[in-house]
Amino acid sequence: MKDQIIAEQHNPGQLEKMYRADKALFKREFNALYPQLKDNALADFWNERLNYESNEIGWGTSKDLLFVIIASLLAGLIAKLPVLLSMEEDLFYQRNISFIVLPLLTGYFIWKNKLSAGKIAFIAVVTLVCVIFINSLPHVKKSDTLILSCIHLALFLWSVLGFAFVGDKSNNEEKRLGFLRYNGDLVVMTTLILIAGALMSGITVGLFSLIGFKIEKYYFDYVGIFGLAAAPIVGTYLTQTNPQLVGKVSPVIARIFSPLVLVMLVIYLSAIVYSGKDPYNDREFLLIFNVLLVGVMAIIFFSIAGDAKTTKSKAGLWILFLLSIVTVVLNGIALSAILFRISEWGITPNRAAVLGSNILILINLLLVTAQLFRILSKKTDKTAVGKVISFYLPVYCLWTIIVTFLFPLIFGFK
């Protein structure tokens, strides 16, 4: 792409074709080349076009708004199905909570990316199979495979969302990293929306209580449920139509928390020695240990995927490298604890799921750590670590399929 841009730097038509063929790659390579092209008026124009950031909030088209409103209402209606159809709420939400928002977010990107009829049909069939499968599992009290299937179903539907987000460029690592950036931005935006909604709810309930109306139950049973269901959809819409809103916030948060998490983990690992607790014999401690592991890994990945600027400084790269090493140590402890528990008490669905997840995470972390070391040694460029992360994402998708659909059958629905 760089060679093509240089060759066609005076040809506006060809530059436009290259841009439309792969916008993300064109922008990245053009920005890297721009210092060499500053005397070119056409290059100055492209620099302004690619890097222009509006200070105003855009609300998209009327069709965009209509889609978001309808999707938000559908999410709320799905959430209220147990009441509308007189179903058992605990049973419904345990199995179907993933279908309240994720398929609608997938629908949003299907619409925005104008996916082909074949891909739309594939996504629809996969979603329908998921609905039928999870609701067909036998209702067994204290079923570990059912809980694992429900949890991993959400992760699988998240993978389907990524498939719709990437669109027609399934092998484009930039788009896959863009999906991780979108998730980071969505967490920030949805959190802000929920905080604002909580403040508004408190004020509304308080004002009505002052004049003698107790609306808490009605408000939270309807307005609150619809608001919670709509928050991720509205958050997605705002992040996609106004990337400048949180596009700079997420990388800053990651940059601030990466060194803090590194210090916390070093202190935490040292404190374990003196605490008397260990993940080998304490099941709850091992569970928290693994949750911590996944959280730290997410921080590393979002730091890398968030923005090129977050890994631009050598200090930032060193922090991510050291954080990756500490996380590998953390993963090694968790993995050894799982193997110990399996050798002592045998295999169970939970132990098998955690063992497989830890192995996949360890391999991924080792690959990322190796690439960060190569970057620090100047043996490769900064895009290498992003390629490793984007390449490995389908592996997690495959694991969610195994746990969701095969574990109940392998372990006899126990």
XYZ file of C-alpha atoms in Angstrom:
414
model
C 0.000 0.000 0.000
C 2.848 2.420 0.813
C 4.459 1.871 -2.585
C 1.113 2.384 -4.329
C 0.445 5.623 -2.440
C 3.877 6.976 -3.368
C 3.432 5.943 -7.002
C -0.040 7.493 -7.263
C 0.480 10.513 -4.990
C -0.446 12.909 -7.816
C -3.388 10.822 -9.071
C -6.579 11.654 -7.091
C -8.646 8.972 -8.824
C -6.304 6.114 -7.909
C -5.922 7.365 -4.349
C -9.703 7.334 -3.982
C -9.876 3.754 -5.301
C -7.206 2.590 -2.865
C -8.980 4.326 0.001
C -12.304 2.706 -0.792
C -10.686 -0.714 -1.190
C -9.323 -0.700 2.379
C -9.963 2.474 4.381
C -8.225 1.415 7.594
C -5.043 0.209 5.878
C -4.944 3.261 3.588
C -5.244 5.633 6.559
C -2.538 3.866 8.555
C -0.043 3.731 5.689
C -0.811 7.257 4.481
C -0.266 8.712 7.970
C 3.089 6.913 8.147
C 4.085 8.384 4.750
C 2.665 11.885 5.178
C 5.843 13.495 6.622
C 7.524 12.673 3.282
C 4.653 14.139 1.229
C 4.039 17.489 2.947
C 4.921 19.585 -0.109
C 2.165 17.846 -2.074
C -1.138 19.750 -2.056
C -3.092 16.549 -2.741
C -1.361 14.860 0.201
C -2.296 17.832 2.422
C -5.910 17.399 1.362
C -5.873 13.675 2.183
C -4.257 14.372 5.551
C -7.095 16.724 6.467
C -9.705 14.331 5.133
C -8.393 11.268 6.968
C -7.636 12.972 10.280
C -10.421 15.527 10.523
C -12.276 15.340 13.814
C -15.507 17.210 14.264
C -16.199 18.848 17.624
C -19.923 18.387 17.100
C -21.857 15.254 17.983
C -23.311 13.557 14.924
C -26.659 11.796 15.139
C -26.487 9.953 11.848
C -29.389 9.770 9.454
C -33.058 9.391 10.306
C -32.780 5.732 9.220
C -29.946 5.218 11.707
C -31.999 6.654 14.538
C -35.060 4.625 13.557
C -33.018 1.420 13.542
C -31.583 2.156 16.992
C -35.019 2.968 18.431
C -36.570 -0.230 17.024
C -33.605 -2.353 18.179
C -33.776 -0.830 21.671
C -37.508 -1.544 21.922
C -36.959 -5.128 20.715
C -34.228 -5.637 23.316
C -36.604 -4.412 26.027
C -39.406 -6.680 24.778
C -37.085 -9.708 24.782
C -36.083 -8.862 28.337
C -39.772 -8.728 29.341
C -40.731 -12.033 27.670
C -40.970 -13.928 30.983
C -43.659 -11.485 32.142
C -45.456 -11.301 28.803
C -45.519 -15.104 28.325
C -45.794 -16.095 32.012
C -42.457 -17.930 31.961
C -40.174 -18.796 34.862
C -37.812 -15.813 35.063
C -34.759 -17.594 36.480
C -34.926 -20.324 33.855
C -35.431 -17.810 31.018
C -32.679 -15.381 31.972
C -30.120 -18.093 32.719
C -30.449 -19.501 29.217
C -31.478 -16.480 27.134
C -29.852 -13.389 28.612
C -27.300 -13.456 25.756
C -30.091 -13.024 23.197
C -31.387 -9.766 24.686
C -28.672 -7.539 23.202
C -25.996 -9.440 21.240
C -28.128 -10.489 18.209
C -29.434 -6.930 17.909
C -25.898 -5.523 17.967
C -25.032 -8.098 15.310
C -28.030 -6.897 13.291
C -26.761 -3.319 13.553
C -23.417 -4.226 11.960
C -25.104 -6.430 9.376
C -27.056 -3.366 8.336
C -24.155 -0.890 8.519
C -21.700 -3.164 6.689
C -24.276 -4.255 4.094
C -23.356 -7.922 4.402
C -24.170 -10.303 1.584
C -27.339 -12.397 1.681
C -25.238 -15.523 2.234
C -23.566 -14.136 5.355
C -26.860 -12.810 6.709
C -28.432 -16.253 6.251
C -25.441 -17.880 7.961
C -25.708 -15.566 10.983
C -29.479 -16.072 11.191
C -29.170 -19.873 11.079
C -26.377 -19.907 13.678
C -28.404 -17.681 16.036
C -31.528 -19.832 15.593
C -29.527 -22.999 16.303
C -28.172 -21.376 19.471
C -31.684 -20.455 20.652
C -33.033 -23.955 20.031
C -30.006 -25.727 21.522
C -29.724 -23.791 24.790
C -33.457 -24.020 25.441
C -33.516 -27.739 24.624
C -30.976 -28.690 27.282
C -32.606 -30.666 30.106
C -33.463 -28.738 33.256
C -31.138 -30.359 35.783
C -30.536 -28.823 39.201
C -26.897 -27.932 39.834
C -25.850 -28.712 36.274
C -22.298 -27.475 35.693
C -22.501 -28.141 31.948
C -25.643 -26.001 31.659
C -23.957 -23.065 33.408
C -20.811 -23.473 31.301
C -22.893 -23.691 28.134
C -24.805 -20.514 28.990
C -21.611 -18.585 29.783
C -19.769 -19.736 26.675
C -22.854 -19.192 24.524
C -22.561 -15.475 25.319
C -18.905 -15.589 24.243
C -19.833 -17.451 21.057
C -22.516 -14.864 20.199
C -19.865 -12.222 20.866
C -17.768 -13.990 18.201
C -20.747 -13.853 15.818
C -20.958 -10.127 16.543
C -17.276 -9.865 15.598
C -17.990 -11.713 12.359
C -20.649 -9.116 11.472
C -18.366 -6.244 12.572
C -15.485 -7.376 10.359
C -17.878 -7.750 7.419
C -16.409 -8.827 4.108
C -12.807 -8.473 5.320
C -12.651 -11.553 7.526
C -8.862 -11.928 7.131
C -8.076 -8.270 7.831
C -6.201 -7.985 11.140
C -6.927 -4.257 11.260
C -10.674 -4.917 11.293
C -10.285 -7.579 13.986
C -8.309 -5.168 16.145
C -10.989 -2.603 15.360
C -13.497 -5.001 16.902
C -11.460 -5.090 20.124
C -11.265 -1.286 20.093
C -15.021 -1.151 19.618
C -15.502 -3.340 22.703
C -13.298 -1.074 24.796
C -15.128 2.022 23.570
C -18.483 0.324 24.141
C -17.635 -0.458 27.775
C -16.740 3.201 28.380
C -19.794 4.606 26.590
C -22.266 2.113 28.085
C -20.916 2.813 31.571
C -21.446 6.553 31.065
C -24.981 5.953 29.785
C -25.806 3.726 32.768
C -24.420 6.272 35.232
C -26.495 9.018 33.614
C -29.534 6.713 33.612
C -29.061 5.882 37.300
C -28.902 9.584 38.171
C -32.030 10.310 36.131
C -33.851 7.358 37.728
C -32.945 8.503 41.223
C -34.131 12.046 40.515
C -37.367 10.819 38.883
C -38.288 8.414 41.690
C -37.355 11.030 44.300
C -39.453 13.763 42.703
C -42.546 11.548 42.430
C -42.136 10.375 46.021
C -42.250 14.008 47.162
C -45.792 14.358 45.807
C -46.949 11.011 47.196
C -46.490 8.668 44.235
C -44.525 5.441 44.827
C -43.440 4.535 41.297
C -40.336 2.488 42.129
C -41.700 -0.921 41.163
C -43.400 0.190 37.950
C -40.448 2.367 36.958
C -37.771 -0.301 37.397
C -39.948 -3.129 36.023
C -40.485 -1.305 32.743
C -38.485 1.888 32.245
C -35.429 0.460 34.017
C -35.468 -2.859 32.114
C -35.893 -1.152 28.736
C -33.142 1.319 29.613
C -30.688 -1.420 30.615
C -31.394 -3.378 27.431
C -31.057 -0.275 25.249
C -27.802 1.033 26.794
C -25.352 -1.156 24.790
C -27.295 -0.520 21.567
C -27.300 3.253 22.050
C -23.644 3.047 23.152
C -22.747 1.189 19.961
C -24.571 3.740 17.846
C -22.782 6.665 19.510
C -19.324 5.084 19.255
C -19.819 4.318 15.564
C -21.265 7.691 14.583
C -18.957 9.715 16.866
C -15.657 7.841 17.256
C -14.094 11.006 18.672
C -16.284 10.748 21.786
C -14.414 7.870 23.405
C -11.800 7.022 20.777
C -9.206 8.898 22.840
C -10.601 8.016 26.265
C -10.184 4.235 26.077
C -6.442 4.361 25.170
C -5.820 6.891 27.970
C -7.590 4.636 30.493
C -5.554 1.664 29.295
C -2.331 3.690 29.502
C -3.097 4.805 33.066
C -4.172 1.395 34.358
C -1.467 -0.736 32.718
C 1.355 0.389 35.078
C -1.017 0.409 38.067
C -2.128 -3.151 37.342
C 1.514 -4.201 36.907
C 2.429 -2.855 40.361
C -0.712 -4.382 41.903
C 0.031 -7.822 40.439
C 3.627 -7.851 41.676
C 2.452 -6.908 45.186
C -0.420 -9.404 44.970
C 1.815 -12.310 43.971
C 4.140 -11.457 46.847
C 1.215 -11.217 49.284
C -0.047 -14.683 48.322
C 3.068 -16.200 49.904
C 2.263 -14.595 53.278
C -1.530 -14.944 53.144
C -1.652 -18.683 53.689
C -4.125 -19.033 50.821
C -3.354 -20.950 47.664
C -5.334 -21.851 44.531
C -4.397 -25.524 44.865
C -6.765 -26.304 47.740
C -9.102 -23.301 47.784
C -11.684 -23.541 44.970
C -13.126 -20.045 45.458
C -9.658 -18.521 45.509
C -8.806 -20.310 42.258
C -11.989 -18.970 40.670
C -11.143 -15.383 41.658
C -7.572 -16.009 40.479
C -8.816 -16.964 37.013
C -11.191 -13.996 36.820
C -8.232 -11.743 37.661
C -6.199 -13.443 34.945
C -8.853 -12.835 32.282
C -9.239 -9.202 33.390
C -5.505 -8.495 33.177
C -5.275 -10.212 29.796
C -8.136 -8.001 28.558
C -6.259 -4.890 29.711
C -3.160 -6.010 27.786
C -5.118 -6.737 24.618
C -7.178 -3.530 24.757
C -3.985 -1.543 25.415
C -2.452 -2.981 22.260
C -5.592 -2.773 20.129
C -6.844 0.524 21.547
C -4.676 2.851 19.531
C -1.241 2.929 17.952
C -0.368 5.824 20.245
C -0.670 3.625 23.344
C 2.276 1.533 22.229
C 4.248 4.288 20.584
C 6.602 5.101 23.487
C 9.246 2.636 24.550
C 8.173 3.044 28.177
C 4.650 1.962 27.241
C 6.001 -1.073 25.407
C 8.133 -2.034 28.404
C 5.132 -1.786 30.726
C 3.081 -4.042 28.438
C 5.995 -6.466 28.130
C 6.491 -6.690 31.907
C 2.740 -6.941 32.453
C 2.623 -9.805 29.956
C 5.430 -11.629 31.777
C 3.710 -11.249 35.158
C 0.432 -12.424 33.614
C 2.200 -15.483 32.185
C 3.428 -16.265 35.716
C -0.123 -15.770 37.009
C -1.435 -18.084 34.304
C 1.218 -20.669 35.123
C 0.124 -20.739 38.777
C -3.542 -21.088 37.805
C -2.744 -23.826 35.272
C -0.652 -25.806 37.749
C -3.461 -25.496 40.323
C -5.995 -26.874 37.827
C -3.725 -29.794 36.939
C -3.186 -30.489 40.643
C -6.911 -30.525 41.356
C -7.562 -32.819 38.372
C -4.851 -35.249 39.513
C -6.231 -35.261 43.073
C -9.982 -35.264 42.523
C -10.498 -36.176 38.882
C -11.908 -34.370 35.854
C -15.142 -32.400 36.029
C -16.830 -30.101 33.478
C -15.649 -26.988 35.349
C -12.065 -28.207 35.629
C -11.981 -29.231 31.971
C -13.334 -25.836 30.878
C -10.892 -23.880 33.040
C -7.987 -26.105 31.963
C -8.723 -25.564 28.275
C -9.206 -21.811 28.747
C -5.948 -21.461 30.692
C -3.980 -23.354 28.069
C -5.360 -21.172 25.263
C -4.703 -17.977 27.227
C -1.159 -19.096 28.103
C -0.312 -19.795 24.457
C -1.748 -16.444 23.422
C 0.129 -14.567 26.146
C 3.410 -16.283 25.238
C 2.956 -15.297 21.588
C 2.153 -11.687 22.544
C 5.084 -11.522 24.985
C 7.459 -12.881 22.333
C 6.312 -10.253 19.829
C 6.642 -7.452 22.403
C 10.204 -8.634 23.095
C 10.977 -8.634 19.370
C 9.593 -5.098 19.084
C 11.762 -3.918 21.985
C 14.743 -5.659 20.348
C 13.876 -3.852 17.094
C 13.557 -7.155 15.247
C 10.019 -6.382 14.080
C 7.596 -3.452 13.945
C 4.673 -2.618 16.241
C 2.081 -4.166 13.947
C 3.393 -7.681 14.669
C 1.786 -7.952 18.100
C -1.552 -6.789 16.698
C -1.345 -9.482 14.034
C -0.800 -12.156 16.686
C -3.847 -11.031 18.658
C -6.097 -10.799 15.600
C -4.887 -14.177 14.299
C -5.670 -15.888 17.612
C -9.239 -14.584 18.083
C -10.860 -17.427 16.029
C -9.183 -19.951 18.364
C -11.242 -18.588 21.259
C -14.358 -18.813 19.081
C -13.648 -22.493 18.408
C -13.252 -23.158 22.139
C -16.605 -21.486 22.931
C -18.245 -23.802 20.373
C -16.710 -26.866 22.047
C -17.794 -25.876 25.554
C -21.252 -24.636 24.540
C -22.346 -27.486 22.306
C -20.158 -30.503 23.150
C -19.551 -30.322 26.910
C -23.207 -31.080 27.830
C -23.038 -34.186 25.634
C -19.550 -35.286 26.734
C -20.340 -35.000 30.452
C -23.923 -36.263 30.249
C -25.549 -32.920 31.182
C -23.991 -33.112 34.670
